């Protein structure tokens, strides 16, 4: 975010995003917010070119040897559905014959819903906020994605760790505490008890009743954080006017 809102070359910020994409595809979700934060089409083109160039260069050995692996395993990646948030509620809807259509609808279109919300959140935040709020905008976009994502991995909780600080110490401490309790319960179940030896969720059933309960509480906290971002960004928009 610093490189994007500073007077440094836009391609440098794009290169940083592209390098992040070489490690994990997730940073691509921040591209719309970053592009909208840049003034003028020229800087946006420079940013996009830098991001694409570095991402392609870093992935070139695999792209050249096995492009189908990148397309199938990276672009087509799907995480575990069911244990988190809306996907959990969708699975719960199967208990009633009147609401099974909710599960089918979310199973088919959950990814599109999340991506659509990310794009909508990026545009809304841009239309409401000043340039200096890009850090908060990034946190808002990722909180929207994490609260609506159709699949889940316990490591996804790291997505909000650097960004939630934009909401202040109370929100940060709450997320860190609830997330830590959730992580502790999950890994204790996956390791077969504490102290931990080897946490292997493929051999042990990690999603016990209390892990589900803590996960649901953690998801609710993420949803509240998303609403706090809306209030914070809206307040900054009011200050600008």
Coordinates of N, CA and C in Angstrom, one line a residue, residues 1-6 13 29-39 43 47 121-122 125-126 128-142 163 166 229 233 236:
X1 N 0.8 -1.2 0.0 CA 0.0 0.0 0.0 C 0.9 1.2 0.0
X2 N 2.0 1.2 0.7 CA 2.9 2.4 0.7 C 3.4 2.7 -0.7
X3 N 3.8 1.7 -1.4 CA 4.4 1.9 -2.8 C 3.3 2.5 -3.7
X4 N 2.0 2.1 -3.5 CA 1.0 2.5 -4.4 C 0.6 3.9 -4.2
X5 N 0.5 4.4 -2.9 CA 0.1 5.8 -2.7 C 1.3 6.8 -2.6
X6 N 2.5 6.3 -2.6 CA 3.7 7.1 -2.7 C 3.9 7.6 -4.1
X13 N 5.3 -0.9 -7.3 CA 4.2 -1.5 -6.5 C 3.6 -2.7 -7.2
X29 N -6.3 -10.5 -5.1 CA -7.6 -9.9 -4.7 C -7.4 -8.4 -4.4
X30 N -6.2 -8.0 -4.1 CA -5.9 -6.6 -3.7 C -5.7 -5.8 -5.0
X31 N -5.5 -6.4 -6.1 CA -5.2 -5.7 -7.4 C -6.3 -4.6 -7.7
X32 N -7.6 -5.0 -7.6 CA -8.6 -3.9 -8.0 C -8.5 -2.7 -7.1
X33 N -8.3 -2.9 -5.8 CA -8.2 -1.8 -4.8 C -7.0 -1.0 -5.1
X34 N -5.9 -1.6 -5.4 CA -4.6 -0.9 -5.7 C -4.7 -0.1 -7.0
X35 N -5.3 -0.7 -8.0 CA -5.5 -0.1 -9.3 C -6.4 1.2 -9.2
X36 N -7.4 1.1 -8.4 CA -8.4 2.2 -8.2 C -7.7 3.3 -7.4
X37 N -6.7 3.0 -6.6 CA -6.1 4.0 -5.8 C -5.1 4.8 -6.6
X38 N -4.7 4.3 -7.8 CA -3.7 5.0 -8.6 C -4.4 6.0 -9.5
X39 N -3.8 7.2 -9.6 CA -4.4 8.3 -10.4 C -4.0 8.1 -11.9
X43 N -0.5 5.3 -14.9 CA 0.1 4.6 -13.7 C -0.6 3.3 -13.4
X47 N 1.4 -0.3 -13.3 CA 1.2 -1.2 -12.1 C 0.8 -2.6 -12.6
X121 N -16.6 -4.5 -3.1 CA -16.0 -3.9 -2.0 C -14.9 -2.9 -2.4
X122 N -14.1 -3.4 -3.4 CA -13.0 -2.5 -3.9 C -13.5 -1.2 -4.4
X125 N -15.2 1.0 -1.6 CA -14.2 1.6 -0.8 C -13.5 2.8 -1.5
X126 N -13.2 2.6 -2.8 CA -12.6 3.6 -3.6 C -13.5 4.9 -3.7
X128 N -15.6 5.9 -1.6 CA -15.9 6.5 -0.3 C -14.6 7.1 0.4
X129 N -13.4 6.7 0.0 CA -12.3 6.9 0.9 C -11.2 7.8 0.2
X130 N -10.4 8.3 1.0 CA -9.2 9.1 0.5 C -8.1 8.2 0.2
X131 N -7.1 8.7 -0.5 CA -5.9 7.9 -0.9 C -5.2 7.3 0.3
X132 N -5.1 8.0 1.4 CA -4.3 7.5 2.5 C -5.0 6.3 3.2
X133 N -6.2 6.0 2.8 CA -6.9 4.8 3.4 C -6.7 3.5 2.7
X134 N -5.8 3.4 1.8 CA -5.6 2.2 1.1 C -5.3 1.0 2.0
X135 N -4.5 1.2 3.1 CA -4.3 0.1 4.0 C -5.6 -0.4 4.6
X136 N -6.4 0.5 5.0 CA -7.7 0.0 5.5 C -8.6 -0.6 4.4
X137 N -8.5 -0.1 3.2 CA -9.3 -0.7 2.1 C -8.8 -2.1 1.8
X138 N -7.5 -2.4 1.9 CA -7.0 -3.7 1.7 C -7.6 -4.7 2.8
X139 N -7.6 -4.2 4.0 CA -8.1 -5.0 5.1 C -9.6 -5.3 4.9
X140 N -10.3 -4.3 4.4 CA -11.8 -4.4 4.2 C -12.0 -5.5 3.1
X141 N -11.3 -5.4 2.0 CA -11.5 -6.4 0.9 C -11.2 -7.8 1.4
X142 N -10.2 -8.0 2.1 CA -9.8 -9.3 2.6 C -10.8 -9.8 3.7
X163 N -3.7 -6.5 8.7 CA -4.6 -5.4 8.3 C -5.6 -5.0 9.3
X166 N -5.7 -1.6 11.4 CA -6.2 -0.3 11.0 C -7.5 0.0 11.8
X229 N -15.0 -2.1 9.4 CA -14.4 -1.4 8.2 C -15.3 -0.5 7.5
X233 N -14.4 3.3 7.1 CA -14.2 3.9 5.8 C -15.3 5.0 5.5
X236 N -14.4 8.2 7.3 CA -13.3 8.9 6.6 C -13.8 9.6 5.4

